[in-house]
DNA sequence: CTTGACGTGTAACGATCGTTACATGTAACG
DNA sequence: CGTTACATGTAACGATCGTTACACGTCAAG
């Protein structure tokens, strides 16, 4: 019955992964962990310390898992963005990603409460995104776009649970980027310019 | 009858627009409205009734404002998606949109609390989106995509407040769709390769 | 003037919150 | 053995939560 801090943290994350952050309360949490609120405070000093430990563990999990993805050999024919998506919606990462997005949203409205738990995970994402977009598109707006597509689709996935639809939409975006790149390549090779502009709606 | 209730609802929304939903408490709310918690319960029956009234008013505002947009004459040269974006980030709509997104996220984790306040605003969006994508792309994935782009960029706007960057990214997406359409049109006119058709991943 | 509905203030209820006081059990070490 | 440090249980504290009881004032209708 002697649970130490690390074991507590692991169980704590499991709890947060299914119950979310916003309505966390010490006593119900302690009840499900088989301990008491007293113990949680003893080990984590305060509720905030408890949240800090949990959020840190979450970030650590995601960082390690993402690093493993980056180091693994990339299969041919799968675009980085799609590979990132598959990683995110994999069973072992999806709950963590949901928690991360929940944190991000809560931090928008309650920065003083949740802001301290934000780590710059976007920096990690960016390293991957850098390889997604064509080089000549690497301005700020064009790195924003794939991340926004990812975020938006992940949002829809969280709301509807529709993996097929969201994944297909992501593939459509990738095709779109491909086609546009191809089109630009052709336009450079044979610059006919204004003659091809016709539909504007 | 019940004139007081309408005034209260208006003030209530103003409060929620700036303070958010997740940490709403009757007494601080009442204090800022210059009344008492007693009064709020008297007029709205319960906290849930109060939230219901507020969320209904929010949906009503958005629906009316969006309808006004749909009925207004569309300026030439501005794509519908961009027009929708400009509407959403306009000063009079942005706080409502933020509140809507907050509601949507809270409903993901706490459906029993916030689910009842969800109305199918996506249906309203869809009517606009229908005119955004080219006709031959109107499958489910391709209507998901612009909405996801919008959602993702709006999320980033909420987090960073960077209007310029997000708006520019949206414009890039629109260009992307345009270029892809143009490319496909050329491919149809001179079908050199079958590679530009659908690939099954 | 009386009645009764609406609106409001004060105060309290029971529940739950994060946190703390106090006592105790366990086990390693001198 | 006793000491010491960590771990744990029981209970309670004060604060705040949504909600309710009760009394009072206003004002139009009878």
Tab-separated table of C-alpha atoms (C1' of nucleotides) in Angstrom:
chain	number	residue	atom	x	y	z
A	1	UNK	CA	0.000	0.000	0.000
A	2	UNK	CA	2.996	2.345	0.217
A	3	UNK	CA	2.855	4.277	-2.941
A	4	UNK	CA	5.661	6.623	-3.596
A	5	UNK	CA	5.700	9.762	-5.623
A	6	UNK	CA	6.646	8.207	-8.939
A	7	UNK	CA	3.985	5.567	-8.730
A	8	UNK	CA	1.521	8.244	-7.719
A	9	UNK	CA	2.493	10.354	-10.696
A	10	UNK	CA	1.915	7.477	-13.093
A	11	UNK	CA	-1.506	6.736	-11.645
A	12	UNK	CA	-2.228	10.443	-11.585
A	13	UNK	CA	-1.602	10.793	-15.297
A	14	UNK	CA	-3.834	7.858	-16.080
A	15	UNK	CA	-6.533	9.603	-14.139
A	16	UNK	CA	-6.066	12.938	-15.895
A	17	UNK	CA	-5.914	11.235	-19.285
A	18	UNK	CA	-9.473	10.022	-18.856
A	19	UNK	CA	-10.981	12.701	-16.621
A	20	UNK	CA	-9.407	15.849	-17.963
A	21	UNK	CA	-7.964	18.831	-16.171
A	22	UNK	CA	-10.729	21.329	-15.761
A	23	UNK	CA	-12.744	19.618	-13.053
A	24	UNK	CA	-9.919	18.002	-11.151
A	25	UNK	CA	-10.594	17.612	-7.452
A	26	UNK	CA	-8.311	16.065	-4.896
A	27	UNK	CA	-10.714	13.806	-3.034
A	28	UNK	CA	-12.292	12.011	-6.002
A	29	UNK	CA	-8.821	11.624	-7.469
A	30	UNK	CA	-7.449	10.210	-4.226
A	31	UNK	CA	-10.400	7.846	-3.949
A	32	UNK	CA	-9.695	6.384	-7.372
A	33	UNK	CA	-5.986	6.092	-6.611
A	34	UNK	CA	-6.774	4.277	-3.374
A	35	UNK	CA	-5.213	6.962	-1.191
A	36	UNK	CA	-6.314	10.159	0.499
A	37	UNK	CA	-6.159	13.842	-0.326
A	38	UNK	CA	-3.775	14.131	2.599
A	39	UNK	CA	-1.245	11.957	0.809
A	40	UNK	CA	-1.417	13.874	-2.426
A	41	UNK	CA	-0.661	17.114	-0.650
A	42	UNK	CA	2.093	15.409	1.287
A	43	UNK	CA	3.842	14.250	-1.854
A	44	UNK	CA	3.110	17.140	-4.178
A	45	UNK	CA	2.905	20.007	-1.655
A	46	UNK	CA	-0.219	21.446	-3.241
A	47	UNK	CA	-2.724	20.919	-5.992
A	48	UNK	CA	-0.651	23.138	-8.195
A	49	UNK	CA	2.434	21.037	-7.514
A	50	UNK	CA	0.443	17.966	-8.377
A	51	UNK	CA	-0.656	19.495	-11.653
A	52	UNK	CA	2.877	20.585	-12.371
A	53	UNK	CA	4.179	17.052	-11.894
A	54	UNK	CA	1.454	15.628	-14.112
A	55	UNK	CA	1.901	18.174	-16.885
A	56	UNK	CA	5.636	17.704	-16.791
A	57	UNK	CA	5.184	13.952	-17.137
A	58	UNK	CA	2.827	14.539	-20.040
A	59	UNK	CA	5.309	16.749	-21.838
A	60	UNK	CA	8.044	14.233	-21.167
A	61	UNK	CA	6.018	11.403	-22.631
A	62	UNK	CA	5.209	13.380	-25.760
A	63	UNK	CA	8.753	14.612	-26.193
A	64	UNK	CA	10.225	11.142	-25.893
A	65	UNK	CA	7.651	9.553	-28.123
A	66	UNK	CA	8.135	12.257	-30.719
A	67	UNK	CA	11.872	11.886	-30.576
A	68	UNK	CA	11.495	8.157	-31.157
A	69	UNK	CA	9.434	8.980	-34.222
A	70	UNK	CA	12.028	11.392	-35.509
A	71	UNK	CA	14.807	8.844	-35.052
A	72	UNK	CA	12.910	5.978	-36.606
A	73	UNK	CA	13.485	5.403	-40.271
A	74	UNK	CA	10.899	7.205	-42.314
A	75	UNK	CA	8.964	4.830	-44.550
A	76	UNK	CA	9.054	5.810	-48.207
A	77	UNK	CA	6.019	7.397	-49.761
A	78	UNK	CA	4.519	8.709	-46.557
A	79	UNK	CA	4.638	12.436	-46.185
A	80	UNK	CA	6.016	13.826	-42.909
A	81	UNK	CA	2.769	15.567	-42.028
A	82	UNK	CA	0.825	12.354	-42.474
A	83	UNK	CA	3.418	10.498	-40.477
A	84	UNK	CA	3.107	13.059	-37.693
A	85	UNK	CA	-0.663	12.673	-37.799
A	86	UNK	CA	-0.471	8.888	-37.586
A	87	UNK	CA	1.807	9.261	-34.605
A	88	UNK	CA	-0.550	11.671	-32.893
A	89	UNK	CA	-3.652	9.542	-33.296
A	90	UNK	CA	-1.919	6.315	-32.299
A	91	UNK	CA	-3.475	4.706	-29.254
A	92	UNK	CA	-0.514	5.446	-26.990
A	93	UNK	CA	-0.315	9.121	-27.895
A	94	UNK	CA	-3.874	10.240	-28.551
A	95	UNK	CA	-4.892	10.637	-24.893
A	96	UNK	CA	-1.765	12.672	-24.213
A	97	UNK	CA	-2.434	14.866	-27.209
A	98	UNK	CA	-6.005	15.414	-26.079
A	99	UNK	CA	-4.725	16.439	-22.682
A	100	UNK	CA	-2.228	18.793	-24.287
A	101	UNK	CA	-4.933	20.474	-26.350
A	102	UNK	CA	-7.154	20.740	-23.314
A	103	UNK	CA	-4.328	22.422	-21.436
A	104	UNK	CA	-3.723	24.802	-24.310
A	105	UNK	CA	-7.355	25.846	-24.420
A	106	UNK	CA	-7.644	26.287	-20.672
A	107	UNK	CA	-4.510	28.414	-20.723
A	108	UNK	CA	-6.181	30.783	-23.181
A	109	UNK	CA	-8.847	31.764	-20.659
A	110	UNK	CA	-6.999	31.103	-17.422
A	111	UNK	CA	-3.340	31.876	-18.058
A	112	UNK	CA	-2.518	32.447	-14.397
A	113	UNK	CA	-3.739	28.949	-13.530
A	114	UNK	CA	-2.605	26.897	-16.509
A	115	UNK	CA	-0.049	29.118	-18.194
A	116	UNK	CA	2.847	27.891	-16.034
A	117	UNK	CA	2.319	24.347	-17.316
A	118	UNK	CA	2.710	25.251	-20.946
A	119	UNK	CA	5.984	24.217	-22.461
A	120	UNK	CA	6.917	25.170	-25.927
A	121	UNK	CA	5.785	21.995	-27.608
A	122	UNK	CA	5.289	23.995	-30.776
A	123	UNK	CA	9.069	24.128	-31.050
A	124	UNK	CA	9.125	20.350	-31.284
A	125	UNK	CA	6.374	20.308	-33.870
A	126	UNK	CA	8.197	22.918	-35.919
A	127	UNK	CA	11.251	20.718	-36.346
A	128	UNK	CA	9.033	18.238	-38.124
A	129	UNK	CA	7.078	20.798	-40.079
A	130	UNK	CA	10.260	22.290	-41.454
A	131	UNK	CA	10.623	19.196	-43.584
A	132	UNK	CA	7.054	19.223	-44.757
A	133	UNK	CA	6.805	22.391	-46.721
A	134	UNK	CA	8.804	23.089	-49.864
A	135	UNK	CA	11.846	25.257	-49.270
A	136	UNK	CA	10.693	28.279	-51.176
A	137	UNK	CA	7.566	28.464	-49.045
A	138	UNK	CA	9.259	28.665	-45.727
A	139	UNK	CA	7.861	31.991	-44.629
A	140	UNK	CA	5.923	32.345	-41.408
A	141	UNK	CA	2.472	31.961	-42.908
A	142	UNK	CA	3.394	28.776	-44.704
A	143	UNK	CA	4.690	27.084	-41.594
A	144	UNK	CA	1.576	28.181	-39.750
A	145	UNK	CA	-0.680	26.529	-42.260
A	146	UNK	CA	0.204	22.841	-41.829
A	147	UNK	CA	0.101	23.248	-38.061
A	148	UNK	CA	-3.303	24.876	-38.329
A	149	UNK	CA	-4.536	22.045	-40.534
A	150	UNK	CA	-3.256	19.568	-38.004
A	151	UNK	CA	-4.812	21.462	-35.090
A	152	UNK	CA	-8.143	21.899	-36.809
A	153	UNK	CA	-8.398	18.280	-37.808
A	154	UNK	CA	-7.316	17.122	-34.392
A	155	UNK	CA	-10.018	19.317	-32.907
A	156	UNK	CA	-12.584	17.681	-35.134
A	157	UNK	CA	-11.213	14.276	-34.247
A	158	UNK	CA	-11.625	15.048	-30.554
A	159	UNK	CA	-15.181	16.235	-31.081
A	160	UNK	CA	-16.427	13.576	-33.457
A	161	UNK	CA	-13.961	10.708	-33.073
A	162	UNK	CA	-14.092	10.281	-36.826
A	163	UNK	CA	-10.610	9.027	-37.678
A	164	UNK	CA	-11.378	8.166	-41.274
A	165	UNK	CA	-12.804	11.505	-42.230
A	166	UNK	CA	-10.133	13.580	-40.542
A	167	UNK	CA	-7.291	11.460	-41.880
A	168	UNK	CA	-8.711	11.683	-45.370
A	169	UNK	CA	-8.950	15.456	-45.061
A	170	UNK	CA	-5.315	15.577	-44.025
A	171	UNK	CA	-4.372	13.572	-47.090
A	172	UNK	CA	-6.301	16.005	-49.213
A	173	UNK	CA	-4.280	18.853	-47.798
A	174	UNK	CA	-1.066	17.020	-48.599
A	175	UNK	CA	-2.247	16.431	-52.144
A	176	UNK	CA	-3.129	20.095	-52.387
A	177	UNK	CA	0.390	21.123	-51.447
A	178	UNK	CA	1.814	18.599	-53.891
A	179	UNK	CA	-0.350	19.775	-56.751
A	180	UNK	CA	0.433	23.406	-56.071
A	181	UNK	CA	4.150	22.664	-56.035
A	182	UNK	CA	3.855	20.734	-59.261
A	183	UNK	CA	1.895	23.548	-60.827
A	184	UNK	CA	4.467	26.083	-59.794
A	185	UNK	CA	7.242	23.919	-61.217
A	186	UNK	CA	5.467	23.784	-64.569
A	187	UNK	CA	4.810	27.492	-64.508
A	188	UNK	CA	8.498	28.123	-64.018
A	189	UNK	CA	9.447	25.827	-66.852
A	190	UNK	CA	6.965	27.388	-69.264
A	191	UNK	CA	5.982	30.829	-68.003
A	192	UNK	CA	2.728	31.589	-69.859
A	193	UNK	CA	1.461	33.694	-66.968
A	194	UNK	CA	-1.692	35.733	-67.325
A	195	UNK	CA	-3.245	33.724	-70.140
A	196	UNK	CA	-4.185	30.900	-67.843
A	197	UNK	CA	-6.054	33.085	-65.341
A	198	UNK	CA	-9.711	32.605	-66.004
A	199	UNK	CA	-11.908	31.535	-63.099
A	200	UNK	CA	-11.964	33.854	-60.117
A	201	UNK	CA	-14.985	32.755	-58.073
B	1	UNK	CA	-43.035	40.511	-18.849
B	2	UNK	CA	-39.821	39.793	-17.100
B	3	UNK	CA	-37.987	42.769	-18.431
B	4	UNK	CA	-35.334	42.401	-15.806
B	5	UNK	CA	-34.347	39.013	-17.111
B	6	UNK	CA	-33.410	40.343	-20.529
B	7	UNK	CA	-31.223	43.052	-19.057
B	8	UNK	CA	-29.584	40.501	-16.865
B	9	UNK	CA	-28.967	38.203	-19.827
B	10	UNK	CA	-27.252	40.960	-21.752
B	11	UNK	CA	-24.988	41.822	-18.841
B	12	UNK	CA	-24.422	38.135	-18.256
B	13	UNK	CA	-23.115	37.602	-21.761
B	14	UNK	CA	-20.765	40.538	-21.460
B	15	UNK	CA	-19.397	38.900	-18.355
B	16	UNK	CA	-18.972	35.485	-19.951
B	17	UNK	CA	-17.398	37.033	-23.041
B	18	UNK	CA	-14.533	38.323	-20.956
B	19	UNK	CA	-14.348	35.771	-18.136
B	20	UNK	CA	-15.095	32.527	-19.937
B	21	UNK	CA	-17.266	29.610	-18.956
B	22	UNK	CA	-15.091	27.191	-17.103
B	23	UNK	CA	-14.684	29.052	-13.848
B	24	UNK	CA	-18.048	30.718	-13.684
B	25	UNK	CA	-19.301	31.306	-10.161
B	26	UNK	CA	-22.532	32.946	-9.161
B	27	UNK	CA	-21.318	35.299	-6.461
B	28	UNK	CA	-18.450	36.977	-8.350
B	29	UNK	CA	-20.736	37.235	-11.359
B	30	UNK	CA	-23.514	38.806	-9.296
B	31	UNK	CA	-21.051	41.215	-7.715
B	32	UNK	CA	-19.945	42.501	-11.113
B	33	UNK	CA	-23.540	42.777	-12.301
B	34	UNK	CA	-24.409	44.761	-9.185
B	35	UNK	CA	-26.890	42.203	-7.929
B	36	UNK	CA	-26.828	39.112	-5.774
B	37	UNK	CA	-26.617	35.389	-6.369
B	38	UNK	CA	-30.132	35.227	-4.996
B	39	UNK	CA	-31.399	37.283	-7.918
B	40	UNK	CA	-29.697	35.178	-10.545
B	41	UNK	CA	-31.284	32.025	-9.205
B	42	UNK	CA	-34.608	33.825	-8.960
B	43	UNK	CA	-34.547	34.785	-12.627
B	44	UNK	CA	-32.816	31.769	-14.129
B	45	UNK	CA	-33.916	29.035	-11.725
B	46	UNK	CA	-30.437	27.543	-11.470
B	47	UNK	CA	-26.890	27.963	-12.642
B	48	UNK	CA	-27.620	25.606	-15.480
B	49	UNK	CA	-30.617	27.702	-16.518
B	50	UNK	CA	-28.409	30.746	-16.436
B	51	UNK	CA	-25.843	29.079	-18.660
B	52	UNK	CA	-28.580	27.900	-20.987
B	53	UNK	CA	-29.891	31.437	-21.385
B	54	UNK	CA	-26.417	32.784	-22.027
B	55	UNK	CA	-25.444	30.101	-24.534
B	56	UNK	CA	-28.722	30.535	-26.339
B	57	UNK	CA	-28.106	34.259	-26.598
B	58	UNK	CA	-24.610	33.566	-27.902
B	59	UNK	CA	-25.892	31.246	-30.592
B	60	UNK	CA	-28.566	33.754	-31.508
B	61	UNK	CA	-26.039	36.548	-31.878
B	62	UNK	CA	-23.807	34.430	-34.094
B	63	UNK	CA	-26.657	33.121	-36.193
B	64	UNK	CA	-28.032	36.596	-36.830
B	65	UNK	CA	-24.664	38.112	-37.531
B	66	UNK	CA	-23.811	35.279	-39.885
B	67	UNK	CA	-27.104	35.620	-41.673
B	68	UNK	CA	-26.451	39.312	-42.136
B	69	UNK	CA	-23.138	38.394	-43.703
B	70	UNK	CA	-24.761	35.888	-46.015
B	71	UNK	CA	-27.357	38.434	-47.138
B	72	UNK	CA	-24.902	41.251	-47.631
B	73	UNK	CA	-23.530	41.689	-51.100
B	74	UNK	CA	-20.275	39.844	-51.510
B	75	UNK	CA	-17.468	42.176	-52.519
B	76	UNK	CA	-15.709	41.102	-55.685
B	77	UNK	CA	-12.337	39.458	-55.450
B	78	UNK	CA	-12.663	38.259	-51.884
B	79	UNK	CA	-12.980	34.527	-51.462
B	80	UNK	CA	-15.826	33.256	-49.293
B	81	UNK	CA	-13.492	31.581	-46.826
B	82	UNK	CA	-11.575	34.794	-46.339
B	83	UNK	CA	-14.804	36.698	-46.012
B	84	UNK	CA	-15.956	34.257	-43.349
B	85	UNK	CA	-12.635	34.695	-41.551
B	86	UNK	CA	-12.876	38.468	-41.629
B	87	UNK	CA	-16.353	38.210	-40.195
B	88	UNK	CA	-15.191	35.894	-37.415
B	89	UNK	CA	-12.295	38.052	-36.293
B	90	UNK	CA	-14.258	41.295	-36.467
B	91	UNK	CA	-14.434	43.053	-33.127
B	92	UNK	CA	-18.141	42.389	-32.632
B	93	UNK	CA	-17.896	38.665	-33.354
B	94	UNK	CA	-14.502	37.566	-32.072
B	95	UNK	CA	-15.473	37.349	-28.390
B	96	UNK	CA	-18.527	35.296	-29.292
B	97	UNK	CA	-16.460	32.972	-31.441
B	98	UNK	CA	-13.956	32.532	-28.632
B	99	UNK	CA	-16.785	31.657	-26.300
B	100	UNK	CA	-18.163	29.198	-28.831
B	101	UNK	CA	-14.819	27.459	-29.177
B	102	UNK	CA	-14.417	27.353	-25.431
B	103	UNK	CA	-17.826	25.728	-25.146
B	104	UNK	CA	-16.945	23.207	-27.817
B	105	UNK	CA	-13.748	22.206	-26.043
B	106	UNK	CA	-15.396	21.945	-22.643
B	107	UNK	CA	-18.099	19.788	-24.166
B	108	UNK	CA	-15.456	17.321	-25.336
B	109	UNK	CA	-14.409	16.498	-21.786
B	110	UNK	CA	-17.621	17.281	-19.934
B	111	UNK	CA	-20.477	16.445	-22.279
B	112	UNK	CA	-23.005	16.032	-19.490
B	113	UNK	CA	-22.355	19.584	-18.306
B	114	UNK	CA	-21.821	21.463	-21.549
B	115	UNK	CA	-23.238	19.137	-24.176
B	116	UNK	CA	-26.810	20.425	-23.803
B	117	UNK	CA	-25.660	23.910	-24.817
B	118	UNK	CA	-24.187	22.823	-28.111
B	119	UNK	CA	-26.227	23.750	-31.117
B	120	UNK	CA	-25.286	22.621	-34.533
B	121	UNK	CA	-23.454	25.751	-35.556
B	122	UNK	CA	-21.442	23.611	-37.950
B	123	UNK	CA	-24.591	23.402	-40.086
B	124	UNK	CA	-24.491	27.172	-40.488
B	125	UNK	CA	-20.822	27.151	-41.339
B	126	UNK	CA	-21.373	24.431	-43.905
B	127	UNK	CA	-23.785	26.540	-45.904
B	128	UNK	CA	-20.954	28.983	-46.431
B	129	UNK	CA	-18.301	26.375	-47.010
B	130	UNK	CA	-20.376	24.792	-49.755
B	131	UNK	CA	-19.591	27.785	-51.907
B	132	UNK	CA	-15.923	27.774	-51.099
B	133	UNK	CA	-14.759	24.533	-52.555
B	134	UNK	CA	-14.931	23.727	-56.245
B	135	UNK	CA	-17.848	21.535	-57.190
B	136	UNK	CA	-15.900	18.475	-58.144
B	137	UNK	CA	-14.258	18.397	-54.743
B	138	UNK	CA	-17.378	18.271	-52.702
B	139	UNK	CA	-16.757	15.020	-50.914
B	140	UNK	CA	-16.718	14.821	-47.140
B	141	UNK	CA	-12.975	15.181	-46.715
B	142	UNK	CA	-12.829	18.274	-48.864
B	143	UNK	CA	-15.504	20.088	-46.882
B	144	UNK	CA	-13.746	19.085	-43.683
B	145	UNK	CA	-10.526	20.655	-44.806
B	146	UNK	CA	-11.470	24.343	-45.034
B	147	UNK	CA	-13.289	24.091	-41.714
B	148	UNK	CA	-10.231	22.506	-40.161
B	149	UNK	CA	-8.018	25.247	-41.562
B	150	UNK	CA	-10.362	27.812	-40.117
B	151	UNK	CA	-10.520	26.064	-36.749
B	152	UNK	CA	-6.782	25.590	-36.511
B	153	UNK	CA	-6.013	29.171	-37.425
B	154	UNK	CA	-8.656	30.465	-35.081
B	155	UNK	CA	-7.105	28.376	-32.334
B	156	UNK	CA	-3.743	29.943	-33.055
B	157	UNK	CA	-5.332	33.372	-33.117
B	158	UNK	CA	-6.831	32.764	-29.697
B	159	UNK	CA	-3.506	31.601	-28.304
B	160	UNK	CA	-1.213	34.160	-29.848
B	161	UNK	CA	-3.499	37.013	-30.870
B	162	UNK	CA	-1.496	37.272	-34.075
B	163	UNK	CA	-4.062	38.462	-36.611
B	164	UNK	CA	-1.582	39.170	-39.348
B	165	UNK	CA	0.101	35.803	-39.320
B	166	UNK	CA	-3.091	33.769	-39.116
B	167	UNK	CA	-4.836	35.794	-41.783
B	168	UNK	CA	-1.863	35.433	-44.062
B	169	UNK	CA	-1.836	31.684	-43.514
B	170	UNK	CA	-5.505	31.553	-44.443
B	171	UNK	CA	-4.757	33.429	-47.649
B	172	UNK	CA	-2.044	30.921	-48.408
B	173	UNK	CA	-4.521	28.111	-48.090
B	174	UNK	CA	-6.869	29.864	-50.468
B	175	UNK	CA	-4.040	30.310	-52.946
B	176	UNK	CA	-3.200	26.657	-52.556
B	177	UNK	CA	-6.721	25.621	-53.488
B	178	UNK	CA	-6.666	28.010	-56.422
B	179	UNK	CA	-3.374	26.727	-57.732
B	180	UNK	CA	-4.448	23.121	-57.374
B	181	UNK	CA	-7.639	23.816	-59.261
B	182	UNK	CA	-5.723	25.586	-61.981
B	183	UNK	CA	-3.278	22.722	-62.186
B	184	UNK	CA	-6.062	20.198	-62.492
B	185	UNK	CA	-7.690	22.233	-65.225
B	186	UNK	CA	-4.480	22.190	-67.212
B	187	UNK	CA	-4.044	18.485	-66.634
B	188	UNK	CA	-7.489	17.834	-68.042
B	189	UNK	CA	-6.793	19.923	-71.114
B	190	UNK	CA	-3.538	18.150	-71.826
B	191	UNK	CA	-3.649	14.729	-70.143
B	192	UNK	CA	-0.031	13.661	-70.324
B	193	UNK	CA	0.040	11.483	-67.243
B	194	UNK	CA	-2.496	9.659	-65.132
B	195	UNK	CA	-0.488	10.514	-62.044
B	196	UNK	CA	-2.440	13.605	-61.151
B	197	UNK	CA	-5.610	11.662	-60.411
B	198	UNK	CA	-6.525	10.283	-57.071
B	199	UNK	CA	-4.004	8.155	-55.370
B	200	UNK	CA	-5.144	5.659	-52.806
B	201	UNK	CA	-2.861	5.841	-49.808
C	1	DC	C1'	-57.282	49.946	1.227
C	2	DT	C1'	-56.335	45.304	0.333
C	3	DT	C1'	-54.380	41.905	-2.402
C	4	DG	C1'	-50.992	39.637	-4.801
C	5	DA	C1'	-47.316	39.217	-8.004
C	6	DC	C1'	-42.819	40.732	-8.919
C	7	DG	C1'	-38.320	42.099	-7.413
C	8	DT	C1'	-34.801	42.367	-3.830
C	9	DG	C1'	-31.787	41.941	0.539
C	10	DT	C1'	-29.904	39.187	4.371
C	11	DA	C1'	-28.635	35.114	6.072
C	12	DA	C1'	-28.135	30.618	6.273
C	13	DC	C1'	-27.979	25.605	4.717
C	14	DG	C1'	-25.398	21.490	3.434
C	15	DA	C1'	-21.835	20.128	0.375
C	16	DT	C1'	-17.349	20.343	-1.243
C	17	DC	C1'	-13.081	22.652	-1.905
C	18	DG	C1'	-7.691	22.863	-0.822
C	19	DT	C1'	-5.155	22.567	3.084
C	20	DT	C1'	-3.525	21.622	7.862
C	21	DA	C1'	-3.050	19.608	12.794
C	22	DC	C1'	-2.143	15.771	15.128
C	23	DA	C1'	-1.248	11.078	15.902
C	24	DT	C1'	0.659	6.837	14.372
C	25	DG	C1'	2.841	3.049	11.821
C	26	DT	C1'	7.015	1.306	9.613
C	27	DA	C1'	11.777	0.501	8.951
C	28	DA	C1'	16.658	1.674	8.740
C	29	DC	C1'	20.579	3.038	11.645
C	30	DG	C1'	23.287	4.401	15.902
D	1	DC	C1'	17.158	-0.497	22.520
D	2	DG	C1'	16.066	4.510	20.969
D	3	DT	C1'	16.200	7.806	17.373
D	4	DT	C1'	14.962	9.501	13.073
D	5	DA	C1'	12.768	10.036	8.700
D	6	DC	C1'	9.313	8.827	5.742
D	7	DA	C1'	4.643	7.446	4.992
D	8	DT	C1'	-0.197	7.284	6.269
D	9	DG	C1'	-4.997	7.741	8.577
D	10	DT	C1'	-8.559	10.622	10.868
D	11	DA	C1'	-10.541	14.945	11.488
D	12	DA	C1'	-11.028	19.234	11.143
D	13	DC	C1'	-10.366	24.183	9.460
D	14	DG	C1'	-11.909	28.155	6.833
D	15	DA	C1'	-13.430	29.334	2.348
D	16	DT	C1'	-16.537	28.974	-1.275
D	17	DC	C1'	-19.958	26.558	-3.858
D	18	DG	C1'	-25.180	26.352	-5.578
D	19	DT	C1'	-29.296	26.829	-3.463
D	20	DT	C1'	-33.074	28.043	-0.186
D	21	DA	C1'	-35.900	30.329	3.704
D	22	DC	C1'	-37.808	34.342	5.077
D	23	DA	C1'	-38.893	39.095	5.223
D	24	DC	C1'	-39.627	43.457	2.966
D	25	DG	C1'	-40.672	46.947	-0.556
D	26	DT	C1'	-43.014	48.350	-4.773
D	27	DC	C1'	-46.965	49.000	-7.521
D	28	DA	C1'	-50.918	47.957	-10.501
D	29	DA	C1'	-55.649	45.693	-10.075
D	30	DG	C1'	-59.679	44.667	-7.359
